[in-house]
Coordinates of C-alpha atoms in Angstrom, one line a residue:
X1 CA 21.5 -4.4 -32.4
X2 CA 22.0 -7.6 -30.1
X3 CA 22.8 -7.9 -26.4
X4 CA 25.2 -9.7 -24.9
X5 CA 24.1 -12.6 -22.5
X6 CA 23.6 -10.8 -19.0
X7 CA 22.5 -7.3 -20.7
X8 CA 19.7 -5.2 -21.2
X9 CA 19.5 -1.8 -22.7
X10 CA 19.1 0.7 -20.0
X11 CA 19.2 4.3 -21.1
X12 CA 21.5 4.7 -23.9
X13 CA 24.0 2.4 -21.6
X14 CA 24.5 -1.6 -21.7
X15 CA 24.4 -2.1 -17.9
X16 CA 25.0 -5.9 -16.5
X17 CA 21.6 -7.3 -16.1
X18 CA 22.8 -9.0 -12.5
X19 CA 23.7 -4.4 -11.5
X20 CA 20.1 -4.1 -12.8
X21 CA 18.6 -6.2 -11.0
X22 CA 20.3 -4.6 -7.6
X23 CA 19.1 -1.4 -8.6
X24 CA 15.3 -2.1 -9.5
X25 CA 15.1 -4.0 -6.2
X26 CA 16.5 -0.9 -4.1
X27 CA 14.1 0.8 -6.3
X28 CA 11.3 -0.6 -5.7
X29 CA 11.6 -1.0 -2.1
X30 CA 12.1 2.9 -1.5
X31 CA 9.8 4.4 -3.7
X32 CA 7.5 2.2 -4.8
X33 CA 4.4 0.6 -2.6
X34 CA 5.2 -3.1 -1.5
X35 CA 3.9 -5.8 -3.4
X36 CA 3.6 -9.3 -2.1
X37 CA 5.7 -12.5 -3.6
X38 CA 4.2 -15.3 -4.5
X39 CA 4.9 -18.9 -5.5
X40 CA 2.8 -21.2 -7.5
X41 CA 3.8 -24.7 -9.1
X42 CA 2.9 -25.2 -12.5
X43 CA 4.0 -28.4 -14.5
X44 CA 5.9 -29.1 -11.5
X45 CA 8.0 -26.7 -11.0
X46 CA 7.7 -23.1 -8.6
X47 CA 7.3 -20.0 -10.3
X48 CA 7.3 -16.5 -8.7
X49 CA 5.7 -13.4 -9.1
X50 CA 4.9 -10.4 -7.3
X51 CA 0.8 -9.4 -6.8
X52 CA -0.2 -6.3 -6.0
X53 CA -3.8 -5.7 -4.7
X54 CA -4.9 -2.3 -3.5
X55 CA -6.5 -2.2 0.1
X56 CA -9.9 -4.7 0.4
X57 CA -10.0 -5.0 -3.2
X58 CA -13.5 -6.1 -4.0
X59 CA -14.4 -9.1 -6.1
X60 CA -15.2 -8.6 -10.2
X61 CA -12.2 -6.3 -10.8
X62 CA -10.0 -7.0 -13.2
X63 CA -6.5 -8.3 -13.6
X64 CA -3.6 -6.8 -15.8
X65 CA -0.8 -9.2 -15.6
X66 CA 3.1 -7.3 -16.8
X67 CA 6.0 -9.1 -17.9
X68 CA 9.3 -7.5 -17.7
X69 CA 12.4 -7.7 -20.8
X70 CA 15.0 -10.2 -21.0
X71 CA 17.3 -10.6 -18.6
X72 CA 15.3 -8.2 -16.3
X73 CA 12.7 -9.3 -13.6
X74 CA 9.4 -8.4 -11.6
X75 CA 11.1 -5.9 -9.3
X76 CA 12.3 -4.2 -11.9
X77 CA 9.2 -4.1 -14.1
X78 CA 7.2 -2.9 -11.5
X79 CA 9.4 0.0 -10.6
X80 CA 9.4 1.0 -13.9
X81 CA 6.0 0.8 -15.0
X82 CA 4.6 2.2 -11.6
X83 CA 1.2 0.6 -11.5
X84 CA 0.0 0.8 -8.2
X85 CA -1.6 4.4 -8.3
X86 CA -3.7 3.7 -10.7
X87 CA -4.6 0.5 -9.8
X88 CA -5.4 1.9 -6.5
X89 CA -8.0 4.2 -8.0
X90 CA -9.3 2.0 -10.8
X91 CA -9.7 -0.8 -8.2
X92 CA -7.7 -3.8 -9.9
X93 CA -4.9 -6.3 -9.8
X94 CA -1.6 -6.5 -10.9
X95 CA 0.5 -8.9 -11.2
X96 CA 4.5 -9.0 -12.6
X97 CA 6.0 -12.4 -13.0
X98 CA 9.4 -13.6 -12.6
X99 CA 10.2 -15.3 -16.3
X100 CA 12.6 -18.3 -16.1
X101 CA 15.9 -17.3 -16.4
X102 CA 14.8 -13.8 -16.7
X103 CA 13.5 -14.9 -20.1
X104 CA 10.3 -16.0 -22.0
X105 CA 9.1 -18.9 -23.8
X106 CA 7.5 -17.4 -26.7
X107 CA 6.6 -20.2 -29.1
X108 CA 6.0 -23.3 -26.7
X109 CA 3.5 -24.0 -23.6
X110 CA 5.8 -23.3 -20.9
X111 CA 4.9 -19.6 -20.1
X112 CA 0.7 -19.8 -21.1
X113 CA 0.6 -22.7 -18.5
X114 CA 1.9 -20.2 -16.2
X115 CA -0.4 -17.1 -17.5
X116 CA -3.5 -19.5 -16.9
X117 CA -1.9 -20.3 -13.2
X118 CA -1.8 -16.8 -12.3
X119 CA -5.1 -16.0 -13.8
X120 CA -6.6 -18.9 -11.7
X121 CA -4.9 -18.1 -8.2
X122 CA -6.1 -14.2 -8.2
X123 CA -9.3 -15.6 -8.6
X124 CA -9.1 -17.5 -6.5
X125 CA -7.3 -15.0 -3.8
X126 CA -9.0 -12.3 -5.3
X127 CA -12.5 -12.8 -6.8
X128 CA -11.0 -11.4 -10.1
X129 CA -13.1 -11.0 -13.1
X130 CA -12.3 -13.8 -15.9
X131 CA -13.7 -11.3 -18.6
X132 CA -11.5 -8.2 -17.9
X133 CA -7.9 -10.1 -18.1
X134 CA -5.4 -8.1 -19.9
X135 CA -1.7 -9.2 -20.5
X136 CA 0.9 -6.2 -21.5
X137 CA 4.5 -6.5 -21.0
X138 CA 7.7 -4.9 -22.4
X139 CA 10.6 -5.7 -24.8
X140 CA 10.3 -10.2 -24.7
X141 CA 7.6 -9.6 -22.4
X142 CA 5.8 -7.5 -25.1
X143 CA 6.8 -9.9 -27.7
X144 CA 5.0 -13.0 -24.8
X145 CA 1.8 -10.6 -25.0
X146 CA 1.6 -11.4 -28.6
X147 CA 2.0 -15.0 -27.8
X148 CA -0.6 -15.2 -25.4
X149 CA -2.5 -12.9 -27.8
X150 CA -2.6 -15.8 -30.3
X151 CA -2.5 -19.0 -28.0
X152 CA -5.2 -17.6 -25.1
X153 CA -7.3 -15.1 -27.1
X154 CA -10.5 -17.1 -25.5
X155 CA -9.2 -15.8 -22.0
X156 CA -7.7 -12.6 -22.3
X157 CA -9.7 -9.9 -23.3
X158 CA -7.2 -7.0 -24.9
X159 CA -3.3 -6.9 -24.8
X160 CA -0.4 -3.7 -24.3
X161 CA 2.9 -4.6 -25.0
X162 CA 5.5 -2.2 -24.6
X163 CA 8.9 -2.1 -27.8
X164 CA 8.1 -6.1 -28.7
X165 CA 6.9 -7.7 -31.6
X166 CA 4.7 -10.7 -32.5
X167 CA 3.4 -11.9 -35.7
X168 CA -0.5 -13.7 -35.9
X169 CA -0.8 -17.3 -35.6
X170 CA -4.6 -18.1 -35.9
X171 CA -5.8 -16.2 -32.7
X172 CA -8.6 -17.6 -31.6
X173 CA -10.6 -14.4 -31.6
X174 CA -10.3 -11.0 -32.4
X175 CA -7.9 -9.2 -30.3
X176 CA -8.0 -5.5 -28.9
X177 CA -4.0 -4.4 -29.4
X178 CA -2.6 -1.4 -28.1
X179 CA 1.0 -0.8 -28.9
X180 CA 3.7 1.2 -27.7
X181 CA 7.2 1.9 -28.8
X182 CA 10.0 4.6 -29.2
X183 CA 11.0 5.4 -33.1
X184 CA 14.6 5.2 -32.4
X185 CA 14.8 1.8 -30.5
X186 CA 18.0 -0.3 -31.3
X187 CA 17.3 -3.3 -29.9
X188 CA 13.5 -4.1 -31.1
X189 CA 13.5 -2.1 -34.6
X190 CA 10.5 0.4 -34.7
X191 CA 9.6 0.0 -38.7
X192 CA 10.2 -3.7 -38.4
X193 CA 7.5 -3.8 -35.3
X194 CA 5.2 -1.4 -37.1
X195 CA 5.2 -3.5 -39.9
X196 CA 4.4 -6.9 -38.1
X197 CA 1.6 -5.0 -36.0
X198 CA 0.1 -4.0 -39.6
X199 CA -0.3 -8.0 -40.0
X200 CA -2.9 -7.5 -37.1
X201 CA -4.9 -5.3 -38.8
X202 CA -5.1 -7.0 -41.9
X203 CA -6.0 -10.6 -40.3
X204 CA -8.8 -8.8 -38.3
X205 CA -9.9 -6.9 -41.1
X206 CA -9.9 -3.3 -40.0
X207 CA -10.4 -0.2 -41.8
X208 CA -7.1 0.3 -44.2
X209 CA -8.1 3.8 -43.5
X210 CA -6.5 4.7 -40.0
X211 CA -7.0 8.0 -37.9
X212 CA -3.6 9.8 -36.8
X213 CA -3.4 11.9 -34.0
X214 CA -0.4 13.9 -33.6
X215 CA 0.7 15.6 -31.0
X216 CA -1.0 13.0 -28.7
X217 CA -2.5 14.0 -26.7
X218 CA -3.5 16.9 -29.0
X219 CA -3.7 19.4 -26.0
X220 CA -0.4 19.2 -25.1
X221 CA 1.3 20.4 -28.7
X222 CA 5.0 20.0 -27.5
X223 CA 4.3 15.8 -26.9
X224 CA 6.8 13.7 -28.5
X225 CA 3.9 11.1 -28.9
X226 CA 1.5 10.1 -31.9
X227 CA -0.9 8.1 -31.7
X228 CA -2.5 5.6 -34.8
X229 CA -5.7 4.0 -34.5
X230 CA -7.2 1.3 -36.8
X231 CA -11.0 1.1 -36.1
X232 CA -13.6 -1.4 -37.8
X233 CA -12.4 -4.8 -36.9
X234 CA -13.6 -7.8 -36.5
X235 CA -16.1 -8.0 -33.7
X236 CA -15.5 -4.4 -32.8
X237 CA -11.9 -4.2 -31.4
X238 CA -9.4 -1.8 -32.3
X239 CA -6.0 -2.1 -32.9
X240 CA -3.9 1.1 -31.7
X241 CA -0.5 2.3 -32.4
X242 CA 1.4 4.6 -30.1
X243 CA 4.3 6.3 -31.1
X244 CA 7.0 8.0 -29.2
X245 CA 9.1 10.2 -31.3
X246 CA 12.6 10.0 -30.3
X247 CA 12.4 7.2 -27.7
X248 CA 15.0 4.5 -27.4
X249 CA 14.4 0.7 -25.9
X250 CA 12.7 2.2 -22.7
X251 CA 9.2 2.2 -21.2
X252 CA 8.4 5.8 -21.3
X253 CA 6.6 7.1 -18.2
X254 CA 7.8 10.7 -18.9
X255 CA 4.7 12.8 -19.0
X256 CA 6.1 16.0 -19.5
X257 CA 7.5 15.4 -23.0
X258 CA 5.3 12.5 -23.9
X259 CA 3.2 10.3 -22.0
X260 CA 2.7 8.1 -18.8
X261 CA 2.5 4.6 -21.2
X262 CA 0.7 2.6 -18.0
X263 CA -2.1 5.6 -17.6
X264 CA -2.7 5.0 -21.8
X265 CA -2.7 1.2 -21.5
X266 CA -5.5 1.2 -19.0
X267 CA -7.5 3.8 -20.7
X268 CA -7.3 1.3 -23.5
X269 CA -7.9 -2.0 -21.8
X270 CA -10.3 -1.0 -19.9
X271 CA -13.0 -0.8 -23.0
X272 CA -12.7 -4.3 -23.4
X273 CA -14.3 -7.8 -21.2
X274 CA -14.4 -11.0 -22.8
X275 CA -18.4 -11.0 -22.5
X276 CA -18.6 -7.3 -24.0
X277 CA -20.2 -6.2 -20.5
X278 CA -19.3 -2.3 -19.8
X279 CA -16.7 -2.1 -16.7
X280 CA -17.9 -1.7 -13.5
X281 CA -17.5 1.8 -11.9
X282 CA -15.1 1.3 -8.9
X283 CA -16.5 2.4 -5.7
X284 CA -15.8 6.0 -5.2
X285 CA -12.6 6.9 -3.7
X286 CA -12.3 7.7 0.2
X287 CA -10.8 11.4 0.6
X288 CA -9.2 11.1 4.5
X289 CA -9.4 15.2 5.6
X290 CA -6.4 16.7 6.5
X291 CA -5.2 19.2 9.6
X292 CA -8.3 17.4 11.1
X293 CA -9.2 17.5 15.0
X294 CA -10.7 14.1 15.1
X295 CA -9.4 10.6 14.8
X296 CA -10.6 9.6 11.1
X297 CA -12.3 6.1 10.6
X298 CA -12.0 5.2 14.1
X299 CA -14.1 2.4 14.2
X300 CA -12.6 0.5 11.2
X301 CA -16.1 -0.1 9.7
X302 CA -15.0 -1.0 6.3
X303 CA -11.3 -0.9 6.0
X304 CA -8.1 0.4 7.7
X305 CA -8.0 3.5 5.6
X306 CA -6.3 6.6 7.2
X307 CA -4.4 4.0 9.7
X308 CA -0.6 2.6 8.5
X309 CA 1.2 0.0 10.1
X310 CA 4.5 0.7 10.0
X311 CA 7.0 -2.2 10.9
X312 CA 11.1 -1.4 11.3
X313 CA 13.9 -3.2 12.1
X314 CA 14.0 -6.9 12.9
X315 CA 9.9 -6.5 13.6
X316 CA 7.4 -8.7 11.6
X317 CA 3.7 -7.9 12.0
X318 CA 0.6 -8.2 9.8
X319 CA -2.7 -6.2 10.3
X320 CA -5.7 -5.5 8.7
X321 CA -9.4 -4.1 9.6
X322 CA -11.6 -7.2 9.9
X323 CA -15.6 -7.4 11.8
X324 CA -15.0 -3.2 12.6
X325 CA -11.6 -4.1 14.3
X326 CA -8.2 -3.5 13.5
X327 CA -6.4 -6.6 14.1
X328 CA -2.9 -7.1 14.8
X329 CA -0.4 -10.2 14.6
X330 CA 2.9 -9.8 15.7
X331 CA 5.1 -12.3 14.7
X332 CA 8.7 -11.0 15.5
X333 CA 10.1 -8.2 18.2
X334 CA 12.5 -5.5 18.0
X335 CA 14.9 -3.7 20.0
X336 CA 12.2 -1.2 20.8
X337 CA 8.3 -0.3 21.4
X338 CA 8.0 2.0 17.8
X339 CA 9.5 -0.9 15.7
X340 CA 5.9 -2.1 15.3
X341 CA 3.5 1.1 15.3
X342 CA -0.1 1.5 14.0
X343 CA 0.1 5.1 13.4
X344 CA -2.8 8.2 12.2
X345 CA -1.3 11.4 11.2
X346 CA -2.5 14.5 9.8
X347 CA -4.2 15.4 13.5
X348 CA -4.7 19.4 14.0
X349 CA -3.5 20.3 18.2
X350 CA -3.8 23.4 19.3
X351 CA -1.2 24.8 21.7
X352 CA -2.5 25.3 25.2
X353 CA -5.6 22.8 24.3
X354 CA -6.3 19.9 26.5
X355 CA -7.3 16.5 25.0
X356 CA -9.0 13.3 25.3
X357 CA -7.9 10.2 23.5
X358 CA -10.0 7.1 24.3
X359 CA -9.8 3.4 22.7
X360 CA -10.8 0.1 23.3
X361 CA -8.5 -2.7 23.0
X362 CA -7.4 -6.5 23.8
X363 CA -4.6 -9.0 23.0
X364 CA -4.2 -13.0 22.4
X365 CA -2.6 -12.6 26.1
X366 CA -1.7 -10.1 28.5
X367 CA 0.9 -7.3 27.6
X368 CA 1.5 -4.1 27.5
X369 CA 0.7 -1.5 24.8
X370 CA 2.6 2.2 24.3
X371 CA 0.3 4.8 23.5
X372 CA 2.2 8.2 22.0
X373 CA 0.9 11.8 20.5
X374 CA 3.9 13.2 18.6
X375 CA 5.4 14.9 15.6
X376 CA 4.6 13.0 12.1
X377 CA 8.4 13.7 11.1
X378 CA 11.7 13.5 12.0
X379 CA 12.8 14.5 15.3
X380 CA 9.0 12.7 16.0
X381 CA 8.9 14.6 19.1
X382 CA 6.3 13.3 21.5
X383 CA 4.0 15.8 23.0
X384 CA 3.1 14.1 26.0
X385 CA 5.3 14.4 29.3
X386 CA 5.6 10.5 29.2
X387 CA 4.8 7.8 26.7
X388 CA 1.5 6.0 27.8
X389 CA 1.8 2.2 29.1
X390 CA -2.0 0.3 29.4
X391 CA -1.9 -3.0 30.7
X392 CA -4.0 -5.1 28.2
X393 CA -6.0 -8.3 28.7
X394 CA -7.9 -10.9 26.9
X395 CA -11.2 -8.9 27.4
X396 CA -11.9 -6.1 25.6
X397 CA -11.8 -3.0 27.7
X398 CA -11.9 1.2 27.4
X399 CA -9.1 2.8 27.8
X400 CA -8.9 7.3 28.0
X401 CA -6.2 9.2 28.8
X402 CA -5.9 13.5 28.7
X403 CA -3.0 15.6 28.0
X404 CA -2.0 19.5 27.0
X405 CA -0.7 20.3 24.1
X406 CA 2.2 22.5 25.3
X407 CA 4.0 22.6 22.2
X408 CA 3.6 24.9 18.9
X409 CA 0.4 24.1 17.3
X410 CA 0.8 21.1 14.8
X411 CA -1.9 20.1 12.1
X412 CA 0.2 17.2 11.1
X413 CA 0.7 15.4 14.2
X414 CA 0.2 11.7 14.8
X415 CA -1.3 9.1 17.3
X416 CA 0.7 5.8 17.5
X417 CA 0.3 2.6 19.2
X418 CA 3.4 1.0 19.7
X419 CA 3.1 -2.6 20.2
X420 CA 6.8 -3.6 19.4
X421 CA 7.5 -5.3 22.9
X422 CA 5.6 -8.4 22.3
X423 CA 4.1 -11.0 20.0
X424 CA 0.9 -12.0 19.3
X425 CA -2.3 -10.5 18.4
X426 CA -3.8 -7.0 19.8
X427 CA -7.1 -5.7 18.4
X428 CA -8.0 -1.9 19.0
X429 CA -11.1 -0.1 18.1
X430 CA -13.5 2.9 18.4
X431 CA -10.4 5.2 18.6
X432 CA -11.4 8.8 19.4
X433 CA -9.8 12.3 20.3
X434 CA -11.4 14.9 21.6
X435 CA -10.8 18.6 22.8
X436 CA -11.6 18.8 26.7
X437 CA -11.4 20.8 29.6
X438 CA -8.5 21.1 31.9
X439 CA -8.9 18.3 34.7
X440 CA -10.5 19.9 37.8
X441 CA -8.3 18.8 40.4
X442 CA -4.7 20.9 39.0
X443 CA -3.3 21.2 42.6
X444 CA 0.4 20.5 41.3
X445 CA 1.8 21.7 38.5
X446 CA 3.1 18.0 38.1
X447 CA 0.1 17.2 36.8
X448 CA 0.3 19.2 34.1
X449 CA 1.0 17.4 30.6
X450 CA -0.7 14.0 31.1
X451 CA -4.0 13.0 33.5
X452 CA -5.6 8.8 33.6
X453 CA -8.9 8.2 34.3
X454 CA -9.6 5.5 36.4
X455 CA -12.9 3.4 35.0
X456 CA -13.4 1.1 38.4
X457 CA -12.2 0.2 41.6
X458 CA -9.5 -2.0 41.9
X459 CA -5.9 -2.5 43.3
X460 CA -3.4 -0.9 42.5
X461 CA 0.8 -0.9 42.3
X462 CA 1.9 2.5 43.7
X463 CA 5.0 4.0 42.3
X464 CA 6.7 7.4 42.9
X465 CA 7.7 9.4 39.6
X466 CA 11.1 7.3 39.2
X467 CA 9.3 4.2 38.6
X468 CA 10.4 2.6 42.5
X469 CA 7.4 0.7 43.6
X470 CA 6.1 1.7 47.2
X471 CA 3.6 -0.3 47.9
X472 CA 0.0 -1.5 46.9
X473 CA -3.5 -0.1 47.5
X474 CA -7.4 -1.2 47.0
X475 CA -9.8 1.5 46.0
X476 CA -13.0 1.4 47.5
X477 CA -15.5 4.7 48.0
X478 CA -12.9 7.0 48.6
X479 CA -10.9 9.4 46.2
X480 CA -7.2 8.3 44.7
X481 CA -5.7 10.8 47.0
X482 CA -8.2 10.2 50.0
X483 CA -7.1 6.4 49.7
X484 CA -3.2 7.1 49.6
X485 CA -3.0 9.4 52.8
X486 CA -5.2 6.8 54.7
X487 CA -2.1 4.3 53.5
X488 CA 0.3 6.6 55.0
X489 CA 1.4 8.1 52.2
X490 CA 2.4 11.7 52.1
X491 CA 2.5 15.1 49.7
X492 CA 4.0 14.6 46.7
X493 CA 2.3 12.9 43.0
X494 CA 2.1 8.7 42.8
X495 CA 1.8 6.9 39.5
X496 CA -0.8 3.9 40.3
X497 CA -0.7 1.0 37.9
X498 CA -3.6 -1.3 37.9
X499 CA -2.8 -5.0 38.6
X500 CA -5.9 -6.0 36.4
X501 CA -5.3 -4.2 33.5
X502 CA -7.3 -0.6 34.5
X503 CA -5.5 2.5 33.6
X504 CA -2.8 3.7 35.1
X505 CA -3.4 6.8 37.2
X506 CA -1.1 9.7 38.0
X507 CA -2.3 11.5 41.5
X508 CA -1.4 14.4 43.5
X509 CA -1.1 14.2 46.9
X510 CA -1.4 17.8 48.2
X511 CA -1.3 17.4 52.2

């Protein structure tokens, strides 16, 4: 069966390739994790792709590079073939570029020259290891893996592609194939595929004698897929065959009647570098506790794991964990504080417990930073009586705040610094929380919800409670309250706000 110009098969439906398009983006912007765009020139012209590289990826890990059908595109190869968990675990790179006119050159130059560009800027971006590049790709980008399989064999160490041919044209070395593809496919024919992937085994000289396994996987006996492998070939490689009984022109990811076709291609590829070195273990995983009563990875030691920076609205900001630091950029404001939020959930608080949250930070230039304790989910209630203002300078300084948890008892509640109302950079670290006693001097019950803690004398702006500014004081010896009724101020409970950048201070004035 042909498509028409400006179609691709899509279920058991010809859906206009521009409606696919639309659909994979939305996709892949709400349930997938982002992946960055990319431009490089090659031959002279700009070519696009999008790269996604878990969270400080170390160097020497290697790079599988997917290629979406005709007349589809990255965004929608990378929904459908949902890399990005298992990248994240196996510690490696992917990378899905945009084909010209959603379409590959698969006889000429044009589309190796930009396979070698890719492989060249993740290494140099990323470190990646040269040995363990592996190309896969699915319906024309399947049949460009055999391409490359034949033109590059001296750079890519094993290739996956997905319901797309490609007969052998004097590889330049033996080449580690596994195949996938559904047996009723109508647009690439599965006996016409089989047959051209049996040219493979002869040319490398495997066994003629292949192992079958079917079900596969044999433990689950109601899985429509098989799986064929030819061992004994040239140099050691194997050249695999996986069936899926039933499946039309789609990449199957349906692991409840078959399997997750991205999960089999790295078990494959992964046996195979170019040097015939064994793959480096990645480093193990990091398991962030949950319903914890402690800020996790506080110091940003190695990474900014357990932290997100969330960005919404007309926001733009950038951060990352760099010299024990979390460092922010802010490029772009929104309407409100939250729009740019570094943000910690999964924090256990105790109704009726009083807590400590402490933290140093600075900024590029003066400003102001929001610090909040609320829900993790919609309403995102905040649990203190007032959202926490610091005043930040170019130095480095502690900040500490308490409060009472008066609400329900939450072990998925969050701590979020809000630094939506201004550009430029803000660096935070050693972030803590800790259970503490109730402040000694409770005189008011005005006081309850939210204490400051002052670090050092200084001046102060004095405000009453809605926010008209009365005056200005110094501290010297004296205590906040001493100093404001020698001022001339009377009962009642003052919010002090540092003109230098100290915290602000809520006192009660009790006589």
């Amino acid at each position: 069966m042909s498509l028409k110009k400006g179609e691709e098969m899509f279920g058991k439906r010809f859906i206009p390739a521009k409606a696919i398009s639309a659909f994979a983006l939305i996709a892949a912007t709400v349930f997938s994790v982002p992946a960055l765009a990319d431009n490089i020139t090659v031959d002279g012209k700009s070519r696009s792709m999008l790269v996604y590289a878990p969270s400080g990826i170390e160097k020497n890990r290697p790079l599988i590079i997917q290629m979406h059908g005709m007349n589809q595109d990255a965004p929608y190869q990378k929904n459908a073939a949902k890399w990005e968990s298992i990248a994240d675990t196996a510690r490696f790179v992917v990378v899905f570029p945009n084909g010209e006119n959603k379409a590959w050159d698969i006889s000429g130059n044009k589309d190796l020259n930009f396979i070698k560009a890719i492989i060249n800027e993740m290494y140099s971006k990323y470190g990646i290891d040269k040995n363990r590049v592996y190309v896969s790709g699915f319906s024309m980008g399947g049949m460009m893996s055999y391409h490359v399989a034949n033109k590059m064999g001296d750079q890519i160490a094993a290739i996956a592609p997905v319901s797309g041919g490609g007969g052998v044209n004097s590889p330049k070395r033996a080449m580690p194939i596994m195949h996938t593809h559904g047996t009723t496919d109508d647009v690439v024919n599965y006996n016409s595929t089989v047959n051209t992937l049996k040219g493979w085994v002869n040319a490398q000289k495997c066994s003629s004698n292949s192992q079958k396994i079917k079900p596969y996987p044999s433990t689950k006996p109601g899985s429509a897929a098989s799986l064929e492998i030819w061992s004994g070939c040239t140099d050691g490689v194997e050249v695999r065959l996986l069936t899926i009984d039933g499946k039309g022109h789609w990449y199957s990811m349906d692991e409840a009647v078959s399997v997750n076709t991205s999960v089999e291609i790295w078990n494959f590829v992964k046996n195979y570098s170019l040097d015939g070195s064994s793959i480096t273990p990645p480093p193990p995983a990091i398991v962030v506790p949950t319903n914890r009563d402690s800020i996790f990875n506080g110091g940003f030691d190695s990474s900014a794991v357990a932290w997100d920076l969330q960005v919404h609205g007309d926001a733009q900001a950038t951060g990352e964990a760099k010299g024990g630091k979390y460092q922010m950029d802010i490029s772009a404001v929104g309407t409100e504080n939250y729009q740019v939020q570094l943000i910690q959930h999964d924090l256990h608080l105790e109704k009726g417990q009083w807590y400590e949250i402490s933290f140093d930070a600075s900024a590029g230039a003066s400003r102001t930073l929001e610090v909040n304790v609320e829900q993790h989910n919609d309403p995102w209630a905040s649990y203190l009586k007032e959202k926490q203002n610091f005043e930040l300078g170019t130095t480095s300084k502690t900040f500490t705040f308490k409060f009472q948890m008066t609400a329900a008892t939450d072990t998925n509640s969050r701590l979020s610094f809000n630094a939506g109302a201004a550009t430029g950079t803000l660096t935070l670290d050693n972030v803590k929380i800790a259970k503490t006693e109730a402040p000694a001097d409770m005189g008011t019950t005005a006081l309850r919800g939210v204490q400051f803690v002052r670090e050092q004398p200084a001046a102060y702006a004095v405000f009453d409670l809605r926010g008209h500014r009365l005056g200005t004081i110094e501290m010297h010896d004296a205590t906040e309250a001493e100093t404001l009724l020698r001022a001339g101020y009377t009962k009642g409970v003052y919010l002090l706000r540092g003109l230098k950048g100290e915290k602000s201070l809520l006192v009660p004035v009790s006589r």
